[in-house]
Coordinates of C-alpha atoms and ligand atoms in Angstrom, one line a residue:
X1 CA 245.6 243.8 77.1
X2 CA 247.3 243.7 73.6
X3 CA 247.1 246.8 70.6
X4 CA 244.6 244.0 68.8
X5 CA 242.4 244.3 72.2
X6 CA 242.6 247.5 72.9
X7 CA 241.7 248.0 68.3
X8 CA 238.4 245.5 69.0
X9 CA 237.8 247.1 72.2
X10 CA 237.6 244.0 74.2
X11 CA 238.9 243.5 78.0
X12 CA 240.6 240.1 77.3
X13 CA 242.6 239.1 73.8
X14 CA 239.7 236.8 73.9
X15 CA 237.8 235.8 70.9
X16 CA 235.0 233.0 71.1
X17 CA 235.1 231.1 67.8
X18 CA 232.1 231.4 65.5
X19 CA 230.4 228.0 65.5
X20 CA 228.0 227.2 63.0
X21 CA 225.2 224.6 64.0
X22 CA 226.4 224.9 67.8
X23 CA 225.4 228.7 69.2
X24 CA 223.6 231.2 68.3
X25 CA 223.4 234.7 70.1
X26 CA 223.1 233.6 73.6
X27 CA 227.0 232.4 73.6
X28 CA 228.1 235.2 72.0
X29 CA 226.3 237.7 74.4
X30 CA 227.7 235.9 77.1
X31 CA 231.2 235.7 75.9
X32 CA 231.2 239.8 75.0
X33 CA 229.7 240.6 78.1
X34 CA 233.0 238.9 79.8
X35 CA 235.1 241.1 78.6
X36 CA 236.1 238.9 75.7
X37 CA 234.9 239.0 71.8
X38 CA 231.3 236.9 71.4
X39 CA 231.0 235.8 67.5
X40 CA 227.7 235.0 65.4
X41 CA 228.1 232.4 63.3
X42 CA 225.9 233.2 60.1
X43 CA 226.7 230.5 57.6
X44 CA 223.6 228.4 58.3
X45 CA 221.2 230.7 58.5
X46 CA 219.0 232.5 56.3
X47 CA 218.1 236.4 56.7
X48 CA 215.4 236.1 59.0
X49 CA 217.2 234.0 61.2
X50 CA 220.2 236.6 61.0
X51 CA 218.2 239.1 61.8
X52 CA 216.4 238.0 65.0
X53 CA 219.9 236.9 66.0
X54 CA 221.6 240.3 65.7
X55 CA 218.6 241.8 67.4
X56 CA 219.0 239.7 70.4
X57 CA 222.6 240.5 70.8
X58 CA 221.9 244.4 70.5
X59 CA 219.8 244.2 72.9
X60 CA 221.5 242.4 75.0
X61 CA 224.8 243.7 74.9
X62 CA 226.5 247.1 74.4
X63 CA 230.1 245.3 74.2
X64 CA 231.8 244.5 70.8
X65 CA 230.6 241.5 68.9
X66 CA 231.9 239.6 65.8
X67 CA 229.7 238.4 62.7
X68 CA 231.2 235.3 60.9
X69 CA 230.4 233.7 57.0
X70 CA 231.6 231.6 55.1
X71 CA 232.7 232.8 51.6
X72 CA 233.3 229.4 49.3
X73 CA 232.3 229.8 45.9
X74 CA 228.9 227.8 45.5
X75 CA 229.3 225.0 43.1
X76 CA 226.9 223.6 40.6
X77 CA 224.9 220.2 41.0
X78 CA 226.9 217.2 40.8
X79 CA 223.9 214.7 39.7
X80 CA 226.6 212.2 39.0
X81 CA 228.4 213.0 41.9
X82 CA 225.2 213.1 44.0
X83 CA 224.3 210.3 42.4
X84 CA 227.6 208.3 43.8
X85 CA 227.1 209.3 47.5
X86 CA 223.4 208.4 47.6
X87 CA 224.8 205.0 46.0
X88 CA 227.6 204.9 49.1
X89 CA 224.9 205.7 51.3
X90 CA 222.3 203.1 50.4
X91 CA 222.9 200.6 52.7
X92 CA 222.7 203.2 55.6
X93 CA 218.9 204.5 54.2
X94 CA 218.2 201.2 53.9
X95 CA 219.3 200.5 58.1
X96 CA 216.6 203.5 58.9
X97 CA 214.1 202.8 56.7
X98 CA 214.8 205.5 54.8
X99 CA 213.6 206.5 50.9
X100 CA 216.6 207.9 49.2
X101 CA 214.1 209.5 46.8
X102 CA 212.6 211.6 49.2
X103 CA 216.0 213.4 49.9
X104 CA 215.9 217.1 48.4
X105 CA 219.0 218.5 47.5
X106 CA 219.9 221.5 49.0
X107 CA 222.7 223.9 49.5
X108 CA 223.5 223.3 53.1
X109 CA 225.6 226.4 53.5
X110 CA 225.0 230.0 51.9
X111 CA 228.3 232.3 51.3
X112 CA 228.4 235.3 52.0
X113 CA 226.4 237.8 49.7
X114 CA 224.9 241.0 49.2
X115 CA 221.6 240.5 51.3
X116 CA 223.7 239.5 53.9
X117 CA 225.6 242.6 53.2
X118 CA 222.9 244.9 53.8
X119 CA 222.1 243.2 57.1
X120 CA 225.8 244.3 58.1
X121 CA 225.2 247.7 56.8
X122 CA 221.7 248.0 58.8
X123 CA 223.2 246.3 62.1
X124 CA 226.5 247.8 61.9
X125 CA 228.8 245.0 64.0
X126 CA 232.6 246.1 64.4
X127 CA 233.6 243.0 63.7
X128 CA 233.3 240.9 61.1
X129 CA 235.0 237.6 60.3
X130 CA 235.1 235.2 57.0
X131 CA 235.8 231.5 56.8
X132 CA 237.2 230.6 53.0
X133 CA 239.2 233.3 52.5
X134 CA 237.2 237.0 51.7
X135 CA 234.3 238.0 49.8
X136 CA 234.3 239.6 46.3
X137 CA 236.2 243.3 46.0
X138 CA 232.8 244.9 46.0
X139 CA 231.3 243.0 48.6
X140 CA 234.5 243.7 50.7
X141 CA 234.1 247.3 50.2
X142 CA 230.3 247.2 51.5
X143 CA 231.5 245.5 54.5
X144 CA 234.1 247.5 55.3
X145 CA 232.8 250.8 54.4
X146 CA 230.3 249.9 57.4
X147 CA 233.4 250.4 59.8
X148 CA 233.6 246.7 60.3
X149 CA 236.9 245.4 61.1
X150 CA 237.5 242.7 59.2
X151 CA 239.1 239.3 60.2
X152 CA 239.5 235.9 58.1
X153 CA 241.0 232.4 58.5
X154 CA 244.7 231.6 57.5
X155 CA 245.9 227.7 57.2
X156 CA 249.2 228.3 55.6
X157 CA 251.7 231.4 55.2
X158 CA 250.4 231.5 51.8
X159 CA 246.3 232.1 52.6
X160 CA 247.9 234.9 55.3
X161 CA 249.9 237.1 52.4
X162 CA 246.3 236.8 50.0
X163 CA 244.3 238.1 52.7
X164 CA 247.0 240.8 53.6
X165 CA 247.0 242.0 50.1
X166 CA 242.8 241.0 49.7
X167 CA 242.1 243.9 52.1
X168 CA 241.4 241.8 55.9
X169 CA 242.2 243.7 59.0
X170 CA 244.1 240.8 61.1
X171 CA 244.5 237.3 60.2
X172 CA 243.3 234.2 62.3
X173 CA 246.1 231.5 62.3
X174 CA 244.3 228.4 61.9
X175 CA 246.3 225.6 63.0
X176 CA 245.9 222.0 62.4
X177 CA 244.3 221.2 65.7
X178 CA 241.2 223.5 65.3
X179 CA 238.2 222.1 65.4
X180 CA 235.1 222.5 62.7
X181 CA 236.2 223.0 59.0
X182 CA 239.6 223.6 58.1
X183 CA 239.5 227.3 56.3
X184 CA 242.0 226.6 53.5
X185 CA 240.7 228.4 50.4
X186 CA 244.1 228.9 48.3
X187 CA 244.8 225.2 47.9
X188 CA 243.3 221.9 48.6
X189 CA 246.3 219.7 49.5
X190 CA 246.1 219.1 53.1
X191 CA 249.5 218.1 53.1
X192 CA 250.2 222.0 53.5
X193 CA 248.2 222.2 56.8
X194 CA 250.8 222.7 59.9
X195 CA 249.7 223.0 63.8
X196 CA 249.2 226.2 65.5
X197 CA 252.5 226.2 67.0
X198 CA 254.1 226.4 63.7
X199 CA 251.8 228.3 61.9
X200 CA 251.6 231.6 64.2
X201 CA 255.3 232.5 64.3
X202 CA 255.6 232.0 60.2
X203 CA 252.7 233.9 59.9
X204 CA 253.7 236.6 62.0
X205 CA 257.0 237.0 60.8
X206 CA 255.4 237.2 56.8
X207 CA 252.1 240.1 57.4
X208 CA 252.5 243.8 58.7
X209 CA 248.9 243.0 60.2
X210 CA 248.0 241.6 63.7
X211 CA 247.8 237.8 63.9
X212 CA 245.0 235.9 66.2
X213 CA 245.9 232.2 67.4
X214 CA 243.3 229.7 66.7
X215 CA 243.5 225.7 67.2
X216 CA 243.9 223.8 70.7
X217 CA 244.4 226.8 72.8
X218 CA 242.1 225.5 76.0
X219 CA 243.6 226.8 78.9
X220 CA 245.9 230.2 80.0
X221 CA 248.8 228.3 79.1
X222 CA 248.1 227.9 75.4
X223 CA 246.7 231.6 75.5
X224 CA 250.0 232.6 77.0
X225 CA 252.2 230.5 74.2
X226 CA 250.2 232.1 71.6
X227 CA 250.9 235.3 73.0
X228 CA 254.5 234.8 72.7
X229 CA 254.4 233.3 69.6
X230 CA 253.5 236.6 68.3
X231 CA 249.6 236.4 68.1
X232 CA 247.9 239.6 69.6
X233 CA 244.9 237.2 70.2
X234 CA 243.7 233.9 70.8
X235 CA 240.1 232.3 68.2
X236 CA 238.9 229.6 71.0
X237 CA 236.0 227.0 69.7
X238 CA 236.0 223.8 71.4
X239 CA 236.3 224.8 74.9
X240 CA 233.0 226.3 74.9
X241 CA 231.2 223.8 73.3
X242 CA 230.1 222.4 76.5
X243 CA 228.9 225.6 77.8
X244 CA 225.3 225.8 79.1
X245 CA 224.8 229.0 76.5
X246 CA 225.7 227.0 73.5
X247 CA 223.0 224.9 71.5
X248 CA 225.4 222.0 71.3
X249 CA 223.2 218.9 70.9
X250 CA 223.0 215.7 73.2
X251 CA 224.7 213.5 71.1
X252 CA 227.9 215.9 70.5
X253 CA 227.6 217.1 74.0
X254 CA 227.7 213.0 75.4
X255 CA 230.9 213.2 72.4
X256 CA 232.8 215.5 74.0
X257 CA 232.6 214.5 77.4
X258 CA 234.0 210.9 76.6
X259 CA 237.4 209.5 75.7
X260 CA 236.3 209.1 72.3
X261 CA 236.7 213.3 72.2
X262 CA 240.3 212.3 72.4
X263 CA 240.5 210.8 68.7
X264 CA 239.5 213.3 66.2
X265 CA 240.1 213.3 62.3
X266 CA 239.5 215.5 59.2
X267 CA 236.6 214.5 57.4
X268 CA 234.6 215.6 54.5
X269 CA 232.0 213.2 54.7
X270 CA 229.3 215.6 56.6
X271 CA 229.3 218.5 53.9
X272 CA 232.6 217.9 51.5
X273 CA 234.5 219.9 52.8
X274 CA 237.7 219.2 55.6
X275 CA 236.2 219.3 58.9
X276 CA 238.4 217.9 62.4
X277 CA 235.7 216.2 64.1
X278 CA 235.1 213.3 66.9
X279 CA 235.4 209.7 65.0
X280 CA 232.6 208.2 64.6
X281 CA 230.9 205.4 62.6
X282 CA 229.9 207.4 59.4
X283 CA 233.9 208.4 59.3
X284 CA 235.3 205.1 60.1
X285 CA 233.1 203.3 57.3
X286 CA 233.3 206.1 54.4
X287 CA 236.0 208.4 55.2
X288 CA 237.4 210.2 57.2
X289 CA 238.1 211.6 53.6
X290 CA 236.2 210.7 50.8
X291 CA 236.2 210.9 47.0
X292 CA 232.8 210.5 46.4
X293 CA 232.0 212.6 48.7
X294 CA 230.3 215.6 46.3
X295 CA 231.6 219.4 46.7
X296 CA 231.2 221.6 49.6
X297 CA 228.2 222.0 50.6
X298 CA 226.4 219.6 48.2
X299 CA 227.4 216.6 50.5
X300 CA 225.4 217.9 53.6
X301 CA 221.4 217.0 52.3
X302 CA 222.3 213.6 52.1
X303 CA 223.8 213.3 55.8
X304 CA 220.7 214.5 57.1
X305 CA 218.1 212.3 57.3
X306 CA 220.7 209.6 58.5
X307 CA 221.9 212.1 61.2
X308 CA 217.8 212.9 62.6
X309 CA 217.2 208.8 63.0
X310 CA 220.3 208.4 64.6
X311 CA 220.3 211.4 66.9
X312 CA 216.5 210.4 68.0
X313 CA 217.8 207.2 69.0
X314 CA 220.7 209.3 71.4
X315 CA 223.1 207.7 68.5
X316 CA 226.0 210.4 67.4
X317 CA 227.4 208.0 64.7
X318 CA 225.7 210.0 61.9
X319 CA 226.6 213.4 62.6
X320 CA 229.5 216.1 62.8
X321 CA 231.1 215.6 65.6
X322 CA 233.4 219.0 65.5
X323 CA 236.3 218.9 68.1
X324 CA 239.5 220.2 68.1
X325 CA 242.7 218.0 69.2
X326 CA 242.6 219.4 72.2
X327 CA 238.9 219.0 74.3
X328 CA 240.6 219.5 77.6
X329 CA 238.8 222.7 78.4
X330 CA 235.6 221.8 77.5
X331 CA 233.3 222.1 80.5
X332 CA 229.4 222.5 81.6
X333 CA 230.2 225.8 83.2
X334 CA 229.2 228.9 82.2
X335 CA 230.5 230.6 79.1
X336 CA 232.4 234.0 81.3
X337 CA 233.8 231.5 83.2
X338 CA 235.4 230.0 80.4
X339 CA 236.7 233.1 78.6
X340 CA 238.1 234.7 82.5
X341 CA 239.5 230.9 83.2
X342 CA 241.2 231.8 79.3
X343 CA 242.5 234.9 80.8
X344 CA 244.1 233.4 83.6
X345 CA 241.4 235.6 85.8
X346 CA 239.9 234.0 89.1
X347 CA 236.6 232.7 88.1
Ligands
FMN401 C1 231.8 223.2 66.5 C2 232.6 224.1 65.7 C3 232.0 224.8 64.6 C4 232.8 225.8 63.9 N1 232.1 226.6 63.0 C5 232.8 227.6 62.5 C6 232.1 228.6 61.7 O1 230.9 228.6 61.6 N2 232.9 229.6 61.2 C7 234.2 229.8 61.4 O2 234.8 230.7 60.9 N3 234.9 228.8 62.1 C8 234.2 227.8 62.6 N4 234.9 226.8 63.4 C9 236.4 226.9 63.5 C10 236.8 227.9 64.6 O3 236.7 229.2 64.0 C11 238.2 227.8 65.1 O4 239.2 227.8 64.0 C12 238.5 226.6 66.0 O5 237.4 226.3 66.8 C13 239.7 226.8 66.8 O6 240.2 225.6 67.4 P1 239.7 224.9 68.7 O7 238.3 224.3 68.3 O8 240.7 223.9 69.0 O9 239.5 226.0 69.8 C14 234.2 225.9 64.2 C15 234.8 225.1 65.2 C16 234.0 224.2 65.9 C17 234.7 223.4 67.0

């Protein structure tokens, strides 16, 4: 039990990592009902989908629970851009039998905004998190006047201080290791990006706020480390991804239970943005990083149709792989029985 615990109301300075495209409420439900803190990952969905999903864990669960969105700023069409990745991505439409014309563009990811605002303020969840640093001043206020405490990604000292100052209620230490996008927001030079075991302790000594742990913490061990590196939590993604209550698909699921989970990379190539995820063919022969690749989200449409082919033919080569550096606790095992295993509880 830690002061950030005993704030969130959890058993276990557990938090489950929002994953977008890999849960929906059934992990988080599980999770809370542990004893630890179950997240909804929003940024995918649109309201309907939010809704039903927030229903489901009300009903399901009286324990504290964690919202999560993304909050990038949304950028205009790229044609030219577009245009360029289509062009890189020819030969692949071409392997599949697929009409590059019949592509529509679309957004991929929503931010945060004020329909999604109103859902918190009807649903009321004490927690919510961002990824991409924090909403706009008056969407902030919404959020927070709900009662919502309010958590948000940090990838260098310098993200931690902004949010300080931007109004979040802890900050989530995101080192290197993590899995799924990288939530740098201040800066895009990923030469600034430092592993967890560097990040926490700078971090902690720099904010007057609590500090949660996030990046290749997959065992009790790495939970305790955190712990005495300052962090009055621990964000834990990877190691669930395996879970029977997570909608992982086949393809990432086969991913992450072979050696190849043990060589990961940061990639942009699946939606434009830095992402550590499993290499696979699409990174090795475009990326891992790529300048054609067109802004966050605009890159995701074109992925698509190449990910459906391949993943109907059990092929993972075409899609996101996300996996943090360390997959080690990633197991087909119940999702409590992860978080108490986290704890260092008998399971
Ligand atoms: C499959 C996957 C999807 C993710 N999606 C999100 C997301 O939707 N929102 C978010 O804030 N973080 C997301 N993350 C990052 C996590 O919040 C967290 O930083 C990371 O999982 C911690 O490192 P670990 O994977 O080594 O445990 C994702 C991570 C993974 C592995």
């Amino acid at each position: 039990m830690t002061a950030l615990a005993r704030r969130l109301g959890i058993e276990l300075p557990i938090i489950q990592a929002p994953m977008a495209g890999s849960q929906g409420s059934a992990l988080a439900i599980a999770v809370s009902n542990a004893g630890g803190l179950g997240s909804l990952p929003c940024a995918a969905w649109g309201p309907d989908a939010i809704r039903n999903e927030l229903t489901a864990i009300r009903v399901a669960t009286t324990k504290p629970f964690n919202v999560n969105f993304f909050c990038h700023v949304q950028p205009p069409q790229e044609a030219d851009r577009e245009a360029r990745w289509k062009a890189a991505l020819t030969p692949y439409y071409q392997e599949f039998g697929i009409d590059p014309a019949s592509i529509a563009p679309g957004p991929g990811r929503m931010p945060f905004d004020a329909a999604a605002a109103a859902m918190l303020e009807e649903f009321r969840p004490p927690v919510v998190s961002f990824h991409f640093g924090l909403p706009s001043a008056e969407l902030l206020v919404r959020v927070k006047a709900t009662g919502a405490f309010v958590l948000s990604s940090a990838t260098t000292v310098n993200e931690a201080e902004w949010l300080e100052a931007h109004g979040a209620d802890a900050i989530i230490a995101q080192g290197s290791e993590a899995g799924g996008h990288r939530g740098i927001f201040l800066s895009q030079d990923l030469s600034t990006q430092m592993g967890t075991l560097a990040l926490v302790p700078q971090i902690v000594k720099r904010v007057g706020i609590p500090v949660i742990a996030a990046g290749g913490i997959a065992d009790a061990s790495g939970v305790s480390a955190a712990l005495q590196l300052g962090a009055l939590a621990v964000q834990v993604g990877t190691s669930y991804l395996l879970c029977p209550e997570a909608t992982t698909s086949a393809v990432h699921r086969a991913a992450l239970s072979s050696p190849q989970a043990g060589h990961t990379e940061l990639t942009n190539v699946f939606t434009g943005r830095p992402a550590r995820g499993i290499v696979n063919r699409l990174m090795r022969e475009l990326g891992p990083l790529s300048a054609e690749a067109p802004s966050f989200p605009l890159a995701t449409s074109a992925i698509l149709p190449l990910r459906a082919k391949a993943e109907a033919a059990h092929s993972g080569d075409f899609s996101p792989l996300w996996c943090g550096q360390n997959p080690t606790g990633c197991k087909a095992v119940p999702a409590g029985q992860v978080t108490r295993a986290l704890a260092g509880l008998p399971i």
